[in-house]
PDB file of C-alpha atoms and ligand atoms in Angstrom:
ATOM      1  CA  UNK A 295       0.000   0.000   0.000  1.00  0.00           C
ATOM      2  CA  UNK A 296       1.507   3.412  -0.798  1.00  0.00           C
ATOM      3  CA  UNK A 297       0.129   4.814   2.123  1.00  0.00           C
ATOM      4  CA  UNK A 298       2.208   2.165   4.682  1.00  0.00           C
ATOM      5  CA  UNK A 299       5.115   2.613   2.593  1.00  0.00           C
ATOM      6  CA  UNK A 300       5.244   6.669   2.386  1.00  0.00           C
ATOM      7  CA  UNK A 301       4.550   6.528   7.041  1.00  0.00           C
ATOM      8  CA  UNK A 302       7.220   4.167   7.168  1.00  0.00           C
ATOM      9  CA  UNK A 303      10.006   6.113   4.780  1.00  0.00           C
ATOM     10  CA  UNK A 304       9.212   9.255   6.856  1.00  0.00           C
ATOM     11  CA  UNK A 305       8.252   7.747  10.037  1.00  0.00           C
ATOM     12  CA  UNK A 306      11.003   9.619  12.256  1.00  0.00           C
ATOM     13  CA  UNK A 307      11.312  13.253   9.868  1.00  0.00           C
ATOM     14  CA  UNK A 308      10.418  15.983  11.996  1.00  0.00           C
ATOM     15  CA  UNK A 309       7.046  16.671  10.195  1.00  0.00           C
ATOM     16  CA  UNK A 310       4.059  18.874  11.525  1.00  0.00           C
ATOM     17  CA  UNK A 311       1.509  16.414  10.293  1.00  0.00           C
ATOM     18  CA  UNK A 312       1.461  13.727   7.194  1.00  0.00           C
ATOM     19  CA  UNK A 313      -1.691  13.507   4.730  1.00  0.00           C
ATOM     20  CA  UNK A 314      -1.112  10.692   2.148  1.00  0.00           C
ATOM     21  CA  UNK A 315      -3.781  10.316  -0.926  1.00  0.00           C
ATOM     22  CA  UNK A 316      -3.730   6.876  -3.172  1.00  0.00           C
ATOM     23  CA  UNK A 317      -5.229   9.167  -5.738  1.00  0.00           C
ATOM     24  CA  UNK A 318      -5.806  13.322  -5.267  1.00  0.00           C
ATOM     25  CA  UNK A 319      -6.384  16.340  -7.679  1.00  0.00           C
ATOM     26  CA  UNK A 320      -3.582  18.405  -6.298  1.00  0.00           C
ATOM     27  CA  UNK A 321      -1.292  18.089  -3.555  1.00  0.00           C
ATOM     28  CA  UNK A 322      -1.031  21.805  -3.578  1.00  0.00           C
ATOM     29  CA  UNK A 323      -4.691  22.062  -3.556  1.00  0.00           C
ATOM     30  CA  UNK A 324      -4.814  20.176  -0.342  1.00  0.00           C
ATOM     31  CA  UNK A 325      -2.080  21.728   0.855  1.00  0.00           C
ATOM     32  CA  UNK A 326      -3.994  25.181   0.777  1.00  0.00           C
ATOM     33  CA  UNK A 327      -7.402  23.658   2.358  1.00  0.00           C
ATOM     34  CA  UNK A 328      -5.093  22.100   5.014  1.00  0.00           C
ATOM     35  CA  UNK A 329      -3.810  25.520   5.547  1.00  0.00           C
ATOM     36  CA  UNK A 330      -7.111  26.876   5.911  1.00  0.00           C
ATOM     37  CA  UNK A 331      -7.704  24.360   8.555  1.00  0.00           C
ATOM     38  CA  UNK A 332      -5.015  25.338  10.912  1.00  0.00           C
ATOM     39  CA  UNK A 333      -2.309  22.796   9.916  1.00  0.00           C
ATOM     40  CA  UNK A 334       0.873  22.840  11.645  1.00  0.00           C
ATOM     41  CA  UNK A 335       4.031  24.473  10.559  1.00  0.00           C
ATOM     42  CA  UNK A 336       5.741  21.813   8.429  1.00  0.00           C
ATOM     43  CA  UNK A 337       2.881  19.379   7.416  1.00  0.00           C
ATOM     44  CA  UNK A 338       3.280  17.115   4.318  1.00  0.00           C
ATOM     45  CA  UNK A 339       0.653  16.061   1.634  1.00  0.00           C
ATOM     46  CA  UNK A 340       2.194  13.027  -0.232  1.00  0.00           C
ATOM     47  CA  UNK A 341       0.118  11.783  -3.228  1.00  0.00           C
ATOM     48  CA  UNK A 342       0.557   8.614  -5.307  1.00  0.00           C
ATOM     49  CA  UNK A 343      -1.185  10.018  -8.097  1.00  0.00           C
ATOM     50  CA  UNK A 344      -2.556  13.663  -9.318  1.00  0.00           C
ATOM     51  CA  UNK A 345      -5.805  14.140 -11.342  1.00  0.00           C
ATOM     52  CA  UNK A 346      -5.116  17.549 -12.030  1.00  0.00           C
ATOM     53  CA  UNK A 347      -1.866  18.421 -10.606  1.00  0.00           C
ATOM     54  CA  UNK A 348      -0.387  21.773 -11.524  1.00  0.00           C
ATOM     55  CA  UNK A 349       2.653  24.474 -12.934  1.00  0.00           C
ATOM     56  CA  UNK A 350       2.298  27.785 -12.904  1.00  0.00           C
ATOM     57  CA  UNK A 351      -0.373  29.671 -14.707  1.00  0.00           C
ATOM     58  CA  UNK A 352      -1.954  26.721 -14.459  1.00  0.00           C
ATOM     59  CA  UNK A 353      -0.112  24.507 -16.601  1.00  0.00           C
ATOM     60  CA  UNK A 354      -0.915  20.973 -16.243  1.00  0.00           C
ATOM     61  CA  UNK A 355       1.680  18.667 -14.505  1.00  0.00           C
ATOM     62  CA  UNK A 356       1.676  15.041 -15.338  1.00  0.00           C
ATOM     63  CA  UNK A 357       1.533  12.732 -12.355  1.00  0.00           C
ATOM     64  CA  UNK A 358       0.355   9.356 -13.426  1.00  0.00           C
ATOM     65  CA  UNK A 359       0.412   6.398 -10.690  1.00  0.00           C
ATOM     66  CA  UNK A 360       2.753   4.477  -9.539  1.00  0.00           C
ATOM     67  CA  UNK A 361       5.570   6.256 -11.311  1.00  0.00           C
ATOM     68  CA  UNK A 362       6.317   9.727  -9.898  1.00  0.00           C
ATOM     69  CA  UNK A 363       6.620  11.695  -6.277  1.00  0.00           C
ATOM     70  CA  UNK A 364       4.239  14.198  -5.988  1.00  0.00           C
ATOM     71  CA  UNK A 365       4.191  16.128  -2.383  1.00  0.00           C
ATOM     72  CA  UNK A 366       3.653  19.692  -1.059  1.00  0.00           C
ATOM     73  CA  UNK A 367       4.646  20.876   2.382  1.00  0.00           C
ATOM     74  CA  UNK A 368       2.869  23.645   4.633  1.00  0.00           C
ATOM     75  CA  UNK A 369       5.002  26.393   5.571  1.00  0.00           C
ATOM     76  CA  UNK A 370       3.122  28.726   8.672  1.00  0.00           C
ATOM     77  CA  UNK A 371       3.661  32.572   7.867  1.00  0.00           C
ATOM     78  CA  UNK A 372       5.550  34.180  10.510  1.00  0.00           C
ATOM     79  CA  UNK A 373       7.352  37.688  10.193  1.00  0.00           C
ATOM     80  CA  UNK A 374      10.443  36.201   9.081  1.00  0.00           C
ATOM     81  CA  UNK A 375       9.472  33.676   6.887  1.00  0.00           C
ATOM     82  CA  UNK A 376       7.254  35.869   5.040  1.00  0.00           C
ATOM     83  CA  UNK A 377      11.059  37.913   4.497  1.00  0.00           C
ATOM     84  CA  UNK A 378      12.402  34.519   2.952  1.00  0.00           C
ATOM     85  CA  UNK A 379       9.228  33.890   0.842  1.00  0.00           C
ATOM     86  CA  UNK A 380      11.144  34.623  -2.600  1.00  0.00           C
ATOM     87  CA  UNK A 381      13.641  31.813  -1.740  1.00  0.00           C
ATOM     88  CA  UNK A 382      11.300  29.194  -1.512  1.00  0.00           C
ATOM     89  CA  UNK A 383      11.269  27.862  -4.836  1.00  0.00           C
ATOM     90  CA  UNK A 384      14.568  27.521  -4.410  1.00  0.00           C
ATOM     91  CA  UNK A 385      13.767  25.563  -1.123  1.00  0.00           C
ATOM     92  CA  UNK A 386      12.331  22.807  -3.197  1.00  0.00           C
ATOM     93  CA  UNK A 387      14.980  22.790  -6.101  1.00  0.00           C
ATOM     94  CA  UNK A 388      17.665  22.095  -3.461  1.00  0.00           C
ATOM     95  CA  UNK A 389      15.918  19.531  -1.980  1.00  0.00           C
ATOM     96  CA  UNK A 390      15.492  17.757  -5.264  1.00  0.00           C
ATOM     97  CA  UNK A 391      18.720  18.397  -6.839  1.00  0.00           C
ATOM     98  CA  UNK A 392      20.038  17.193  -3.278  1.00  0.00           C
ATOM     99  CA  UNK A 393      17.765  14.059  -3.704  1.00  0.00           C
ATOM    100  CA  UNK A 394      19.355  13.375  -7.586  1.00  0.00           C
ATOM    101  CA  UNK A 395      22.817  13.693  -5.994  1.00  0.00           C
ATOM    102  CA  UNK A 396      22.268  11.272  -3.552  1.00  0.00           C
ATOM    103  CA  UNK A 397      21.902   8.754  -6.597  1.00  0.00           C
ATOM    104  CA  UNK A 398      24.505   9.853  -8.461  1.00  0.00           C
ATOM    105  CA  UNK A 399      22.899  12.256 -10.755  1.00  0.00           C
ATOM    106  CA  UNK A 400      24.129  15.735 -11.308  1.00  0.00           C
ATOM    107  CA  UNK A 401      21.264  18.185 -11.856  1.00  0.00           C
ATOM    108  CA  UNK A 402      20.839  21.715 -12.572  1.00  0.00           C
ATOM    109  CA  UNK A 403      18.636  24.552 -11.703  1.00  0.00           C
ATOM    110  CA  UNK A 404      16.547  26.381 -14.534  1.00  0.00           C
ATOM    111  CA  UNK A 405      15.407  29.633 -12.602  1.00  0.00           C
ATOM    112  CA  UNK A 406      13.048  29.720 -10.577  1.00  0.00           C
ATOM    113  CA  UNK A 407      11.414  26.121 -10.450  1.00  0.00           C
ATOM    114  CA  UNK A 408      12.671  23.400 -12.935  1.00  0.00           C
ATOM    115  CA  UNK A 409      14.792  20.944 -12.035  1.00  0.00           C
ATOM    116  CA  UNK A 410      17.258  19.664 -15.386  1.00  0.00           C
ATOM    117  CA  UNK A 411      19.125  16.584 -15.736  1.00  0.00           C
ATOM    118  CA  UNK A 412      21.373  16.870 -18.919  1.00  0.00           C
ATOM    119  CA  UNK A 413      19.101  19.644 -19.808  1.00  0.00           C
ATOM    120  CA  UNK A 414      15.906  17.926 -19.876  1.00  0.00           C
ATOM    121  CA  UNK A 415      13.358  18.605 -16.980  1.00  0.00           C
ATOM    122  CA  UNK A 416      13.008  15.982 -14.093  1.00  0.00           C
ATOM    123  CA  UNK A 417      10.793  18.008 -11.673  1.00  0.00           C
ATOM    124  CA  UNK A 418       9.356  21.185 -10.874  1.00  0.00           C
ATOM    125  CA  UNK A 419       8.397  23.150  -7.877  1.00  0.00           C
ATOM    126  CA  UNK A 420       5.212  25.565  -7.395  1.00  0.00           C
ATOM    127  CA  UNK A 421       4.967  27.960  -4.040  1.00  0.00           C
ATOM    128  CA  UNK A 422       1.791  29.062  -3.820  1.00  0.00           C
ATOM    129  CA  UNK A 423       0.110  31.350  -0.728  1.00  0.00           C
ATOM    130  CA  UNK A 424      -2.856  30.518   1.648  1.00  0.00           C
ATOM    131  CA  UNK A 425      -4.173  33.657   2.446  1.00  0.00           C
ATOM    132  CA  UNK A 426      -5.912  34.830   5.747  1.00  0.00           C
ATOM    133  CA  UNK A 427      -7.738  37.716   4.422  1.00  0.00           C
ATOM    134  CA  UNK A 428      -5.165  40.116   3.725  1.00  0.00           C
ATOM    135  CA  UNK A 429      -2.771  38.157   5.910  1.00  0.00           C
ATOM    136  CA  UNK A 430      -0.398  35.702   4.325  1.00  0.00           C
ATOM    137  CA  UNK A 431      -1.133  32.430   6.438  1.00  0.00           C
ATOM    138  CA  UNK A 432       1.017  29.830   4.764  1.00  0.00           C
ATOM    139  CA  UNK A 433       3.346  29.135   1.993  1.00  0.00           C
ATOM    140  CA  UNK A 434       2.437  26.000   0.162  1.00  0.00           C
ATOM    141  CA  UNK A 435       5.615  24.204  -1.358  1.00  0.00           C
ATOM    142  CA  UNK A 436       4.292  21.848  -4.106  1.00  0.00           C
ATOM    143  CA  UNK A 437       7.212  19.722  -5.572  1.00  0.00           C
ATOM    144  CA  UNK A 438       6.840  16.758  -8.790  1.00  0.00           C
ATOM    145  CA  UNK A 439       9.860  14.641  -9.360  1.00  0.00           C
ATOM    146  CA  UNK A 440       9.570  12.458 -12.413  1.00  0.00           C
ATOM    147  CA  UNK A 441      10.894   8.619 -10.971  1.00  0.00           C
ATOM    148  CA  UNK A 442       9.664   6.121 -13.306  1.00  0.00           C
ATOM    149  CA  UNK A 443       9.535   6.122 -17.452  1.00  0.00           C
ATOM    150  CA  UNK A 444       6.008   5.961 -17.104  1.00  0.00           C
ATOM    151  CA  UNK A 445       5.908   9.433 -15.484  1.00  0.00           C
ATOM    152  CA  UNK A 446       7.404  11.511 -18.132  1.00  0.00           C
ATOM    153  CA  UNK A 447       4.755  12.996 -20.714  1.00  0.00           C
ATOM    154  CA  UNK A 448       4.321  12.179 -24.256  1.00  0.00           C
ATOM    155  CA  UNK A 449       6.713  14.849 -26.101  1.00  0.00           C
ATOM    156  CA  UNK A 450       3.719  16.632 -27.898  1.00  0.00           C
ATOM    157  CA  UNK A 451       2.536  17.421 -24.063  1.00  0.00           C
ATOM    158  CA  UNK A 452       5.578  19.278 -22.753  1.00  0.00           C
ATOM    159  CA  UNK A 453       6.964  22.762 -23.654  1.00  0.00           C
ATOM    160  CA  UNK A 454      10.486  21.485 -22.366  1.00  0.00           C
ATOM    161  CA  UNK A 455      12.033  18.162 -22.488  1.00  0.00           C
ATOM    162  CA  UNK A 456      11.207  15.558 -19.792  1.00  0.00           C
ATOM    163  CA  UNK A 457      12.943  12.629 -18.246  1.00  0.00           C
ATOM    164  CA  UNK A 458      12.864  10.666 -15.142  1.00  0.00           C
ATOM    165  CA  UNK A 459      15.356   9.348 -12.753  1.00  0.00           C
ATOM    166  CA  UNK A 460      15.047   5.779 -14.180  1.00  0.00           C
ATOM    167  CA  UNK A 461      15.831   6.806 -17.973  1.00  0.00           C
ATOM    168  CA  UNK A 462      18.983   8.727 -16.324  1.00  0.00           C
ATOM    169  CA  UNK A 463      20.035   6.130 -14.040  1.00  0.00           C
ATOM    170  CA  UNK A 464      19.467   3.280 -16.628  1.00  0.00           C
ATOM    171  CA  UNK A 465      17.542   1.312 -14.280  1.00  0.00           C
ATOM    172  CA  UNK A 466      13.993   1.220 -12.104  1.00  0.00           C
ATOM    173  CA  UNK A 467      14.554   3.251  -8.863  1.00  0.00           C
ATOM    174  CA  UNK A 468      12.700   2.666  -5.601  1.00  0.00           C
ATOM    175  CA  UNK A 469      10.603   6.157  -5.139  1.00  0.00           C
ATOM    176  CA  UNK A 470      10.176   5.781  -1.100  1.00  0.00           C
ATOM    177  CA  UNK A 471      14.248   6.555  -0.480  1.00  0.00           C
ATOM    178  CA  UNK A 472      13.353   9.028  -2.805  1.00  0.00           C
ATOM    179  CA  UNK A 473      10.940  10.863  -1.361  1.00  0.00           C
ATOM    180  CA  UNK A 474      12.966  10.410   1.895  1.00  0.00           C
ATOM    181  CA  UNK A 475      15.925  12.057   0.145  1.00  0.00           C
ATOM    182  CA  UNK A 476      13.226  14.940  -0.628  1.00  0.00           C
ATOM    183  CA  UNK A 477      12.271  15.578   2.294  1.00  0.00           C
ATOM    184  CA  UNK A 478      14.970  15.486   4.717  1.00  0.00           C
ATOM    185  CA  UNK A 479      17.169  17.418   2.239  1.00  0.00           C
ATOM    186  CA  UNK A 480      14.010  20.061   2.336  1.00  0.00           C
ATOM    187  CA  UNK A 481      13.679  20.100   6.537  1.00  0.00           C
ATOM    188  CA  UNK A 482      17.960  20.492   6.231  1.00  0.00           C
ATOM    189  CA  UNK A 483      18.241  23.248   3.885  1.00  0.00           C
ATOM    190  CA  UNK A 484      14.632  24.744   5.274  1.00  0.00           C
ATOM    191  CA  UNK A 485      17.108  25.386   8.507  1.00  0.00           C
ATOM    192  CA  UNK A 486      19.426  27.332   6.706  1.00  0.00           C
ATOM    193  CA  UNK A 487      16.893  28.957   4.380  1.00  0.00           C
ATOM    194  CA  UNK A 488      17.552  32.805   5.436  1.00  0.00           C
ATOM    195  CA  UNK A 489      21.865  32.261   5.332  1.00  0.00           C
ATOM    196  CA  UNK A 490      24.508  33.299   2.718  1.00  0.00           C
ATOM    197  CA  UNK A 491      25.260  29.376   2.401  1.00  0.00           C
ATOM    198  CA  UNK A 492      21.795  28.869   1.053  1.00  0.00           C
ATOM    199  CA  UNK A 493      21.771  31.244  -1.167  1.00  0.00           C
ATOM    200  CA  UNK A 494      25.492  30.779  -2.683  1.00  0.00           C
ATOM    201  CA  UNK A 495      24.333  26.754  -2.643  1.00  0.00           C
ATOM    202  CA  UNK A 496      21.432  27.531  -4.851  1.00  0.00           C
ATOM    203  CA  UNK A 497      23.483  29.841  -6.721  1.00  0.00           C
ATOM    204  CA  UNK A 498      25.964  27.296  -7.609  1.00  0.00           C
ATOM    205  CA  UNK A 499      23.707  25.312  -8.870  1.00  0.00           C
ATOM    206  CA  UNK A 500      21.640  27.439 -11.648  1.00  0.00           C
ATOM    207  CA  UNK A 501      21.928  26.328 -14.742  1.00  0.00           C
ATOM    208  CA  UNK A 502      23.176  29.236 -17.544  1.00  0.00           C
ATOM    209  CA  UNK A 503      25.480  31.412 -15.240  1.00  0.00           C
ATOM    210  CA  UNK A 504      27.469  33.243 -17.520  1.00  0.00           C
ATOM    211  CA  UNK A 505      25.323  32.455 -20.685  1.00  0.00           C
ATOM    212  CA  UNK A 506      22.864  34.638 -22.787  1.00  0.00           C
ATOM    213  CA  UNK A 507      19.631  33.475 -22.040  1.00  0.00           C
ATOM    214  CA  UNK A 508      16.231  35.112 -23.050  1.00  0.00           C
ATOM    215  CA  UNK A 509      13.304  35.420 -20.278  1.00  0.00           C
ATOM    216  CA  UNK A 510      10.093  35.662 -21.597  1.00  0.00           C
ATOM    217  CA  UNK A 511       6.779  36.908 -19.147  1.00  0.00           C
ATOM    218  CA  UNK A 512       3.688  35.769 -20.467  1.00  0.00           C
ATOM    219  CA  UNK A 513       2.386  38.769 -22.876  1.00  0.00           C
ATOM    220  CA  UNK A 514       5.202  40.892 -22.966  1.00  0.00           C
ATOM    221  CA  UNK A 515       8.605  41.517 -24.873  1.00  0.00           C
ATOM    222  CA  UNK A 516      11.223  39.353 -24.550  1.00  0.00           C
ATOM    223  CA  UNK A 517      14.282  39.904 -22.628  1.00  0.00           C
ATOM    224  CA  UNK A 518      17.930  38.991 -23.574  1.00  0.00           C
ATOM    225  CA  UNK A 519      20.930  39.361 -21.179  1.00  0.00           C
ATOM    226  CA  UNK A 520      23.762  37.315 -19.476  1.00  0.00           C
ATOM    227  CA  UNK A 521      22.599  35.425 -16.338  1.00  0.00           C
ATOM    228  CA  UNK A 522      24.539  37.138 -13.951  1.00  0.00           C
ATOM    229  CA  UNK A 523      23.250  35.261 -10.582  1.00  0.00           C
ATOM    230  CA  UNK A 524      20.819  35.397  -8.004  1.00  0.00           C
ATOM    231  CA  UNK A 525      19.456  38.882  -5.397  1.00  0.00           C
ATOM    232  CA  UNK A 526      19.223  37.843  -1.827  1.00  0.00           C
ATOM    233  CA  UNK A 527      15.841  37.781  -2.305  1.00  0.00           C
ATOM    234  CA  UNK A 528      15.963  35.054  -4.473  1.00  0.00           C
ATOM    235  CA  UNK A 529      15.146  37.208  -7.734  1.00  0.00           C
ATOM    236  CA  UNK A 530      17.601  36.845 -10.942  1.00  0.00           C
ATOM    237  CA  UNK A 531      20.353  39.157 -11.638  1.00  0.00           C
ATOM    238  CA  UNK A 532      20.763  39.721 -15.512  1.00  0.00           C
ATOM    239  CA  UNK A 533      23.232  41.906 -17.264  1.00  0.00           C
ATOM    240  CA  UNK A 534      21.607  43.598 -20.439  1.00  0.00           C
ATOM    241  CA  UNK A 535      24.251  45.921 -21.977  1.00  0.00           C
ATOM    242  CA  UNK A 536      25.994  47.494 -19.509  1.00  0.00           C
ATOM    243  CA  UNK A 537      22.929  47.828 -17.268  1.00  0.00           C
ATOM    244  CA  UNK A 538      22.284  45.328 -14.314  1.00  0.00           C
ATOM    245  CA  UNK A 539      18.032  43.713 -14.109  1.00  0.00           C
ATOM    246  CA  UNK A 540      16.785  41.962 -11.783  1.00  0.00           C
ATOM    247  CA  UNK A 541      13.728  39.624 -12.401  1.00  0.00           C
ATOM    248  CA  UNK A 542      11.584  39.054  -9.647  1.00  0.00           C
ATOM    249  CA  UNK A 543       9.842  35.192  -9.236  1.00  0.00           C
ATOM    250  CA  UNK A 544       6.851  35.618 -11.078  1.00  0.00           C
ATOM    251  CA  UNK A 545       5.027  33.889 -14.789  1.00  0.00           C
ATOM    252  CA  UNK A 546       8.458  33.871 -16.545  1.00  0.00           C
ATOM    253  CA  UNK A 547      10.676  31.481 -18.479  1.00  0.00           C
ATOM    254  CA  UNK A 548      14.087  31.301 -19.191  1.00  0.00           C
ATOM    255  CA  UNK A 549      15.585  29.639 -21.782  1.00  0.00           C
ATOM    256  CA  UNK A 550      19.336  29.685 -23.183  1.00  0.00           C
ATOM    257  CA  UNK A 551      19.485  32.076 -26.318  1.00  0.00           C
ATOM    258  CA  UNK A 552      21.756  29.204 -28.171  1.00  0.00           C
ATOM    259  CA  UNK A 553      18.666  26.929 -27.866  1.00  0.00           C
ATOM    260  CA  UNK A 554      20.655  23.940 -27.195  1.00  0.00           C
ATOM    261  CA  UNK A 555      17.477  21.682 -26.207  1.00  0.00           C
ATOM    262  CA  UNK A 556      16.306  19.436 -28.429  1.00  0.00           C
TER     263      UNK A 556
HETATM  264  C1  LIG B 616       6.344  23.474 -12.732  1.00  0.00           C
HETATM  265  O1  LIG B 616       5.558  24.366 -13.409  1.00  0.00           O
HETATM  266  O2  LIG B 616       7.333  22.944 -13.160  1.00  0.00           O
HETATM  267  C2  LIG B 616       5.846  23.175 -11.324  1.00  0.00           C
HETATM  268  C3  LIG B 616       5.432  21.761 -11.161  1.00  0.00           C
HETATM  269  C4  LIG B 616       5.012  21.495  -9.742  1.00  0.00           C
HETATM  270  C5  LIG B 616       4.322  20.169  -9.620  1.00  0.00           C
HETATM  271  C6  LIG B 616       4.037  19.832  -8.183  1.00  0.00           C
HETATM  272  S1  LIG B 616       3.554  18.161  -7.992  1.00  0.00           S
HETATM  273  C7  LIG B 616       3.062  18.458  -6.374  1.00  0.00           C
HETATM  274  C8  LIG B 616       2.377  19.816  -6.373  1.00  0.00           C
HETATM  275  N1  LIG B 616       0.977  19.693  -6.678  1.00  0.00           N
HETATM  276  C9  LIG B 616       0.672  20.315  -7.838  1.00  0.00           C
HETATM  277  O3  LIG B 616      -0.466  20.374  -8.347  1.00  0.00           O
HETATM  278  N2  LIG B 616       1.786  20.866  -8.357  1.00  0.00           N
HETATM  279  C10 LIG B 616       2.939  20.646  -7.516  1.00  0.00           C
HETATM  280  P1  LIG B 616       5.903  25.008 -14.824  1.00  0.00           P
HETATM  281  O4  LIG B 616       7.306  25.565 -14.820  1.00  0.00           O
HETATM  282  O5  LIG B 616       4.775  25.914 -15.093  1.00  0.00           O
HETATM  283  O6  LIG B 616       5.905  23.803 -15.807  1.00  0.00           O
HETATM  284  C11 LIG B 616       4.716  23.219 -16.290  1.00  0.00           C
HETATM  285  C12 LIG B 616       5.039  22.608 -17.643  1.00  0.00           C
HETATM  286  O7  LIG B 616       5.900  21.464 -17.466  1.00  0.00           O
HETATM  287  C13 LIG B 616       3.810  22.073 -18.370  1.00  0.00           C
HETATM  288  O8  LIG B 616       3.212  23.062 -19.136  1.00  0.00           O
HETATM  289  C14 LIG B 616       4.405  20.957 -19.244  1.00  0.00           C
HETATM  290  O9  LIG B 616       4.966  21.495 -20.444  1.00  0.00           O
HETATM  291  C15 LIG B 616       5.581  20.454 -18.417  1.00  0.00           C
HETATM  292  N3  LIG B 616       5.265  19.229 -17.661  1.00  0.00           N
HETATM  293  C16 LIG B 616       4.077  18.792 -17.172  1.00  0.00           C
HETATM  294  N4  LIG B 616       4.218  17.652 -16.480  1.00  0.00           N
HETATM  295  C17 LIG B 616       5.543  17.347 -16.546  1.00  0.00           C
HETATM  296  C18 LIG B 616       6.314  16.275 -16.027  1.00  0.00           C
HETATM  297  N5  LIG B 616       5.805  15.295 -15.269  1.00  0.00           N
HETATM  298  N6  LIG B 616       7.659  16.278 -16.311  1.00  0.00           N
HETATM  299  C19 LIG B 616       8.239  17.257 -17.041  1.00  0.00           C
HETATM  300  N7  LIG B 616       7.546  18.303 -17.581  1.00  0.00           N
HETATM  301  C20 LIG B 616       6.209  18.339 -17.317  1.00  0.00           C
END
């Protein structure tokens, strides 16, 4: 039963709570109504498969059963937190590039949210806010990792790329020390979330630093620079000319201006 085997790979992580769904729309979804029910700081929705999980501006994301991890946490709003809320997506893309090290894989970080093995996109991460009003209440932390070959969509479906840890690895991979992986690497780093070593981590991890990339915002024009590196805040630094911009997390994508993806 998923359910057994998810309580017993976390059974001693340091969790506020643990919801865990054979079968769910969205993990962020119940993340939110969890929120909205008082959950406590650091609770976990784990979810075998998604009916309608989710990217930004409501993309779909492909979670089929039995083949990826899908999981969001609930992060409580306090003063401080709310001061680290740009860094968050880069909360879950540690975790998982920690999570892809731990088996050997070396993985990138396509600003803010997608995860890249040899340039092809193994996971994603969506922070999304439960509001209180006007009051933030929680941060939900939504992240997909693609495990299994049956997880990764059809090309035609996918804007980017997609693998899984199995195509990479060249062989089946067990998802529960997986999702372990996930999550302790996300409770570690969560520690840490507000220090230089954080940020320089995440940093050292982007993928184009240096190179010309283009960022696009849904509507608007294009713009090319060099990705110079990340703001404190978790925003992008860009050089365009001899003028320094810096892109704030938001309905953007970044690609490399040699498009080098297939
Ligand atoms: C993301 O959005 O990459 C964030 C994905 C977050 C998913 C997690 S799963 C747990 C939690 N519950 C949810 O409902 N969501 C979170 P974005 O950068 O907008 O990318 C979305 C795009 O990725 C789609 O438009 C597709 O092109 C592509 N895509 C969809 N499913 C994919 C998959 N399994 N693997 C790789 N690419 C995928």
């Amino acid at each position: 039963m998923f359910e057994t085997e998810v309580r017993a790979a976390l059974r001693d992580l340091p969790l506020g709570g643990l919801r865990v769904f054979q079968s769910i729309g969205s993990t962020n979804d119940e993340g939110l109504a969890w929120a909205s029910e008082g959950a406590a700081d650091g609770s976990l929705v784990v979810a075998d498969e998604q009916t309608s999980g989710r990217g930004r501006s409501g993309r779909p994301w492909y979670t089929p059963p039995s083949a990826a991890l899908a999981l969001s946490f609930v992060l409580r709003a306090s003063e401080e937190a709310g001061a680290q809320a740009g860094r968050l997506a880069g909360l879950g893309a540690l975790a998982l590039t920690e999570a892809c090290a731990g088996l050997g894989l070396s993985s990138n970080i396509k600003w803010p949210n997608d995860i890249l093995v040899r340039d092809r996109k193994v996971g994603g991460v969506l922070v999304e806010s439960a509001w209180e009003g006007n009051v933030l209440g929680a941060s939900i932390v939504g992240i997909g990792l693609n495990v299994l070959r049956a997880s990764v969509p059809p090309p035609g479906e996918v804007l980017f790329p997609a693998t899984c840890l199995e195509a990479e690895i060249g062989r089946p991979v067990d998802r529960m020390p997986v999702l372990r992986a996930v999550v302790s690497a996300f409770l570690r780093w969560r520690e840490k979330l507000a220090g230089s070593e954080f940020l320089r981590t995440w940093e050292s991890r982007l993928s184009f630093v240096g190179g010309s990339v283009v960022l696009t915002r849904d509507g608007q024009v294009p713009l090319t620079g060099t990705l110079a590196g990340l703001e404190s805040d978790g925003g992008l630094r860009l050089r365009v000319g001899d003028q320094t911009v810096v892109v704030r997390v938001g309905e953007l994508h970044l690609r490399p201006t040699n498009d080098r993806i297939a």
